[in-house]
Amino acid sequence: STEFVGRVFSLVFPFSLISYEISHNILFILSMDFILLIIVYKSLPRYVIPSYFIRIDVLPITSTGKLDRKALPESNINDIIKKEYVEPDTEMERIICEIYERLFKLEENTVGKYSYFYDLGGNSLNAIKVVRELEKKFKFKVGIKDILKYSVVSNLSEHV
């Protein structure tokens, strides 16, 4: 909790971590993503930083005083990712996007040129799978470190 954020809680999904935050501070609402990212990047290791933040007005509570997960707004990962979608420009970007969509079981045209490997649910195990797919497709060597270091689709595309 900070001066900007009332309460934050996170839910783990198969391929990502999504945080819900409650805030009534108008300045925070206007710059929510930026401020939250600064706060979490300064205080948490990368693997526990949520992929997405969803703002809610009130925390849904059951009659027993526990979080009512069923009353939370739907958090369809495909819908969240689509909002950030920028079409790939190059053939290499398209291929990387297709590999990520298959690997993370996402709808077609949801992973774009600025999609971030970690936000999609990426980790070192997934990076191994991406390396295998790229090597199969192009017959050249790509390292796991490359996938993790060049974690934005466009950056990886330029690197390989």
PDB file of C-alpha atoms in Angstrom:
ATOM      1  CA  SER A   1       0.000   0.000   0.000  1.00  0.00           C
ATOM      2  CA  THR A   2       1.295   3.487  -0.884  1.00  0.00           C
ATOM      3  CA  GLU A   3      -0.151   6.991  -1.044  1.00  0.00           C
ATOM      4  CA  PHE A   4      -1.353   6.111  -4.559  1.00  0.00           C
ATOM      5  CA  VAL A   5      -2.673   2.603  -4.066  1.00  0.00           C
ATOM      6  CA  GLY A   6      -5.296   1.542  -1.571  1.00  0.00           C
ATOM      7  CA  ARG A   7      -5.036  -2.242  -1.874  1.00  0.00           C
ATOM      8  CA  VAL A   8      -3.499  -4.552  -4.415  1.00  0.00           C
ATOM      9  CA  PHE A   9      -3.922  -8.283  -4.766  1.00  0.00           C
ATOM     10  CA  SER A  10      -2.771 -10.683  -7.420  1.00  0.00           C
ATOM     11  CA  LEU A  11      -4.155 -13.852  -8.941  1.00  0.00           C
ATOM     12  CA  VAL A  12      -2.068 -16.495 -10.628  1.00  0.00           C
ATOM     13  CA  PHE A  13      -3.283 -17.709 -14.011  1.00  0.00           C
ATOM     14  CA  PRO A  14      -1.733 -20.520 -16.071  1.00  0.00           C
ATOM     15  CA  PHE A  15       0.545 -18.179 -18.019  1.00  0.00           C
ATOM     16  CA  SER A  16       0.546 -14.908 -16.129  1.00  0.00           C
ATOM     17  CA  LEU A  17       0.141 -13.026 -12.893  1.00  0.00           C
ATOM     18  CA  ILE A  18      -2.600 -10.384 -12.871  1.00  0.00           C
ATOM     19  CA  SER A  19      -2.926  -7.771 -10.144  1.00  0.00           C
ATOM     20  CA  TYR A  20      -6.115  -5.965  -9.231  1.00  0.00           C
ATOM     21  CA  GLU A  21      -5.729  -2.587  -7.572  1.00  0.00           C
ATOM     22  CA  ILE A  22      -8.136  -0.319  -5.777  1.00  0.00           C
ATOM     23  CA  SER A  23      -7.488   3.421  -5.839  1.00  0.00           C
ATOM     24  CA  HIS A  24      -9.602   6.526  -5.648  1.00  0.00           C
ATOM     25  CA  ASN A  25      -6.709   8.962  -6.183  1.00  0.00           C
ATOM     26  CA  ILE A  26      -7.428  10.691  -9.512  1.00  0.00           C
ATOM     27  CA  LEU A  27      -3.733  11.308 -10.269  1.00  0.00           C
ATOM     28  CA  PHE A  28      -3.043   7.645  -9.746  1.00  0.00           C
ATOM     29  CA  ILE A  29      -5.921   6.576 -11.948  1.00  0.00           C
ATOM     30  CA  LEU A  30      -4.584   8.717 -14.797  1.00  0.00           C
ATOM     31  CA  SER A  31      -1.078   7.258 -14.638  1.00  0.00           C
ATOM     32  CA  MET A  32      -1.778   3.887 -13.013  1.00  0.00           C
ATOM     33  CA  ASP A  33       0.408   1.624 -15.140  1.00  0.00           C
ATOM     34  CA  PHE A  34       3.457   3.861 -15.040  1.00  0.00           C
ATOM     35  CA  ILE A  35       3.400   4.438 -11.285  1.00  0.00           C
ATOM     36  CA  LEU A  36       2.664   0.814 -10.458  1.00  0.00           C
ATOM     37  CA  LEU A  37       5.468  -0.393 -12.673  1.00  0.00           C
ATOM     38  CA  ILE A  38       7.947   1.961 -11.006  1.00  0.00           C
ATOM     39  CA  ILE A  39       6.866   0.781  -7.565  1.00  0.00           C
ATOM     40  CA  VAL A  40       7.011  -2.928  -8.351  1.00  0.00           C
ATOM     41  CA  TYR A  41      10.196  -2.817 -10.449  1.00  0.00           C
ATOM     42  CA  LYS A  42      12.005  -1.116  -7.566  1.00  0.00           C
ATOM     43  CA  SER A  43      10.827  -3.584  -4.951  1.00  0.00           C
ATOM     44  CA  LEU A  44      10.199  -6.995  -6.572  1.00  0.00           C
ATOM     45  CA  PRO A  45      12.191  -9.528  -8.586  1.00  0.00           C
ATOM     46  CA  ARG A  46      11.068  -9.754 -12.248  1.00  0.00           C
ATOM     47  CA  TYR A  47       9.456 -13.183 -11.928  1.00  0.00           C
ATOM     48  CA  VAL A  48       6.903 -11.944  -9.375  1.00  0.00           C
ATOM     49  CA  ILE A  49       6.004  -8.719 -11.164  1.00  0.00           C
ATOM     50  CA  PRO A  50       2.443  -8.939 -12.485  1.00  0.00           C
ATOM     51  CA  SER A  51       1.972  -9.030 -16.228  1.00  0.00           C
ATOM     52  CA  TYR A  52      -1.154  -6.871 -16.089  1.00  0.00           C
ATOM     53  CA  PHE A  53      -2.892  -4.503 -13.689  1.00  0.00           C
ATOM     54  CA  ILE A  54      -6.663  -4.161 -13.592  1.00  0.00           C
ATOM     55  CA  ARG A  55      -8.225  -1.284 -11.667  1.00  0.00           C
ATOM     56  CA  ILE A  56     -11.387  -1.949  -9.696  1.00  0.00           C
ATOM     57  CA  ASP A  57     -13.475   0.419  -7.584  1.00  0.00           C
ATOM     58  CA  VAL A  58     -14.264  -1.885  -4.700  1.00  0.00           C
ATOM     59  CA  LEU A  59     -12.903  -5.131  -3.329  1.00  0.00           C
ATOM     60  CA  PRO A  60     -15.605  -7.812  -3.582  1.00  0.00           C
ATOM     61  CA  ILE A  61     -15.959  -9.559  -0.216  1.00  0.00           C
ATOM     62  CA  THR A  62     -18.017 -12.658   0.643  1.00  0.00           C
ATOM     63  CA  SER A  63     -20.314 -12.784   3.682  1.00  0.00           C
ATOM     64  CA  THR A  64     -17.482 -14.546   5.545  1.00  0.00           C
ATOM     65  CA  GLY A  65     -15.108 -11.631   4.897  1.00  0.00           C
ATOM     66  CA  LYS A  66     -12.965 -13.326   2.254  1.00  0.00           C
ATOM     67  CA  LEU A  67     -12.151 -12.162  -1.252  1.00  0.00           C
ATOM     68  CA  ASP A  68     -14.986 -13.049  -3.647  1.00  0.00           C
ATOM     69  CA  ARG A  69     -13.002 -14.129  -6.709  1.00  0.00           C
ATOM     70  CA  LYS A  70     -16.177 -14.903  -8.666  1.00  0.00           C
ATOM     71  CA  ALA A  71     -17.307 -11.275  -8.363  1.00  0.00           C
ATOM     72  CA  LEU A  72     -14.093  -9.904  -9.872  1.00  0.00           C
ATOM     73  CA  PRO A  73     -14.239  -8.511 -13.392  1.00  0.00           C
ATOM     74  CA  GLU A  74     -13.359 -11.144 -15.964  1.00  0.00           C
ATOM     75  CA  SER A  75      -9.696 -11.120 -16.801  1.00  0.00           C
ATOM     76  CA  ASN A  76      -9.511 -12.821 -20.164  1.00  0.00           C
ATOM     77  CA  ILE A  77      -5.814 -12.741 -20.977  1.00  0.00           C
ATOM     78  CA  ASN A  78      -6.532 -12.639 -24.722  1.00  0.00           C
ATOM     79  CA  ASP A  79      -8.626  -9.474 -24.300  1.00  0.00           C
ATOM     80  CA  ILE A  80      -5.951  -7.784 -22.194  1.00  0.00           C
ATOM     81  CA  ILE A  81      -3.193  -8.599 -24.674  1.00  0.00           C
ATOM     82  CA  LYS A  82      -5.302  -7.508 -27.683  1.00  0.00           C
ATOM     83  CA  LYS A  83      -5.546  -3.982 -26.249  1.00  0.00           C
ATOM     84  CA  GLU A  84      -1.769  -3.681 -26.570  1.00  0.00           C
ATOM     85  CA  TYR A  85      -1.462  -5.360 -29.971  1.00  0.00           C
ATOM     86  CA  VAL A  86       0.728  -3.744 -32.651  1.00  0.00           C
ATOM     87  CA  GLU A  87       0.948  -5.719 -35.876  1.00  0.00           C
ATOM     88  CA  PRO A  88       4.375  -7.212 -36.677  1.00  0.00           C
ATOM     89  CA  ASP A  89       6.241  -5.483 -39.533  1.00  0.00           C
ATOM     90  CA  THR A  90       8.708  -8.117 -40.668  1.00  0.00           C
ATOM     91  CA  GLU A  91       8.446 -11.795 -41.531  1.00  0.00           C
ATOM     92  CA  MET A  92      10.704 -12.662 -38.580  1.00  0.00           C
ATOM     93  CA  GLU A  93       8.431 -10.715 -36.194  1.00  0.00           C
ATOM     94  CA  ARG A  94       5.395 -12.560 -37.591  1.00  0.00           C
ATOM     95  CA  ILE A  95       7.040 -15.939 -37.063  1.00  0.00           C
ATOM     96  CA  ILE A  96       8.086 -15.123 -33.496  1.00  0.00           C
ATOM     97  CA  CYS A  97       4.543 -13.877 -32.760  1.00  0.00           C
ATOM     98  CA  GLU A  98       3.056 -17.101 -34.146  1.00  0.00           C
ATOM     99  CA  ILE A  99       5.427 -19.206 -32.039  1.00  0.00           C
ATOM    100  CA  TYR A 100       4.461 -17.276 -28.895  1.00  0.00           C
ATOM    101  CA  GLU A 101       0.741 -17.565 -29.672  1.00  0.00           C
ATOM    102  CA  ARG A 102       1.066 -21.324 -30.080  1.00  0.00           C
ATOM    103  CA  LEU A 103       3.293 -21.761 -27.038  1.00  0.00           C
ATOM    104  CA  PHE A 104       1.101 -19.695 -24.718  1.00  0.00           C
ATOM    105  CA  LYS A 105      -2.175 -20.917 -26.268  1.00  0.00           C
ATOM    106  CA  LEU A 106      -3.291 -17.413 -27.235  1.00  0.00           C
ATOM    107  CA  GLU A 107      -5.671 -16.396 -29.983  1.00  0.00           C
ATOM    108  CA  GLU A 108      -4.273 -15.542 -33.402  1.00  0.00           C
ATOM    109  CA  ASN A 109      -3.157 -11.903 -33.789  1.00  0.00           C
ATOM    110  CA  THR A 110      -2.840 -11.204 -30.067  1.00  0.00           C
ATOM    111  CA  VAL A 111       0.958 -11.196 -29.843  1.00  0.00           C
ATOM    112  CA  GLY A 112       2.447  -8.179 -31.609  1.00  0.00           C
ATOM    113  CA  LYS A 113       5.804  -6.596 -32.302  1.00  0.00           C
ATOM    114  CA  TYR A 114       5.986  -4.970 -28.844  1.00  0.00           C
ATOM    115  CA  SER A 115       4.760  -7.979 -26.872  1.00  0.00           C
ATOM    116  CA  TYR A 116       7.000  -8.827 -23.957  1.00  0.00           C
ATOM    117  CA  PHE A 117       7.985 -12.481 -23.446  1.00  0.00           C
ATOM    118  CA  TYR A 118       7.570 -12.307 -19.656  1.00  0.00           C
ATOM    119  CA  ASP A 119       4.147 -10.623 -19.843  1.00  0.00           C
ATOM    120  CA  LEU A 120       2.869 -13.490 -21.961  1.00  0.00           C
ATOM    121  CA  GLY A 121       3.908 -15.938 -19.250  1.00  0.00           C
ATOM    122  CA  GLY A 122       7.455 -16.530 -20.437  1.00  0.00           C
ATOM    123  CA  ASN A 123      10.095 -18.159 -18.279  1.00  0.00           C
ATOM    124  CA  SER A 124      13.278 -20.157 -18.824  1.00  0.00           C
ATOM    125  CA  LEU A 125      11.343 -23.360 -19.584  1.00  0.00           C
ATOM    126  CA  ASN A 126       9.279 -21.586 -22.237  1.00  0.00           C
ATOM    127  CA  ALA A 127      12.464 -20.039 -23.621  1.00  0.00           C
ATOM    128  CA  ILE A 128      13.781 -23.555 -24.314  1.00  0.00           C
ATOM    129  CA  LYS A 129      10.653 -24.282 -26.345  1.00  0.00           C
ATOM    130  CA  VAL A 130      11.015 -21.027 -28.297  1.00  0.00           C
ATOM    131  CA  VAL A 131      14.658 -21.857 -29.059  1.00  0.00           C
ATOM    132  CA  ARG A 132      13.625 -25.274 -30.397  1.00  0.00           C
ATOM    133  CA  GLU A 133      10.903 -23.767 -32.583  1.00  0.00           C
ATOM    134  CA  LEU A 134      13.200 -21.101 -34.030  1.00  0.00           C
ATOM    135  CA  GLU A 135      15.987 -23.608 -34.686  1.00  0.00           C
ATOM    136  CA  LYS A 136      13.522 -25.950 -36.423  1.00  0.00           C
ATOM    137  CA  LYS A 137      12.171 -23.155 -38.571  1.00  0.00           C
ATOM    138  CA  PHE A 138      15.430 -21.411 -39.509  1.00  0.00           C
ATOM    139  CA  LYS A 139      18.196 -23.977 -38.973  1.00  0.00           C
ATOM    140  CA  PHE A 140      20.387 -21.570 -36.984  1.00  0.00           C
ATOM    141  CA  LYS A 141      21.386 -21.469 -33.328  1.00  0.00           C
ATOM    142  CA  VAL A 142      19.580 -19.234 -30.879  1.00  0.00           C
ATOM    143  CA  GLY A 143      20.413 -19.271 -27.185  1.00  0.00           C
ATOM    144  CA  ILE A 144      18.017 -19.314 -24.252  1.00  0.00           C
ATOM    145  CA  LYS A 145      19.808 -16.188 -23.011  1.00  0.00           C
ATOM    146  CA  ASP A 146      18.857 -14.472 -26.286  1.00  0.00           C
ATOM    147  CA  ILE A 147      15.158 -15.149 -25.697  1.00  0.00           C
ATOM    148  CA  LEU A 148      15.392 -13.868 -22.128  1.00  0.00           C
ATOM    149  CA  LYS A 149      17.600 -10.862 -22.955  1.00  0.00           C
ATOM    150  CA  TYR A 150      15.736  -9.737 -26.098  1.00  0.00           C
ATOM    151  CA  SER A 151      12.328 -10.295 -24.546  1.00  0.00           C
ATOM    152  CA  VAL A 152      10.354  -7.899 -26.767  1.00  0.00           C
ATOM    153  CA  VAL A 153       9.379  -9.485 -30.104  1.00  0.00           C
ATOM    154  CA  SER A 154      10.878  -6.679 -32.216  1.00  0.00           C
ATOM    155  CA  ASN A 155      14.180  -6.810 -30.291  1.00  0.00           C
ATOM    156  CA  LEU A 156      14.471 -10.582 -30.652  1.00  0.00           C
ATOM    157  CA  SER A 157      13.648 -10.294 -34.339  1.00  0.00           C
ATOM    158  CA  GLU A 158      16.453  -7.764 -34.882  1.00  0.00           C
ATOM    159  CA  HIS A 159      18.898  -9.878 -32.890  1.00  0.00           C
ATOM    160  CA  VAL A 160      18.337 -13.132 -34.782  1.00  0.00           C
TER     161      VAL A 160
END
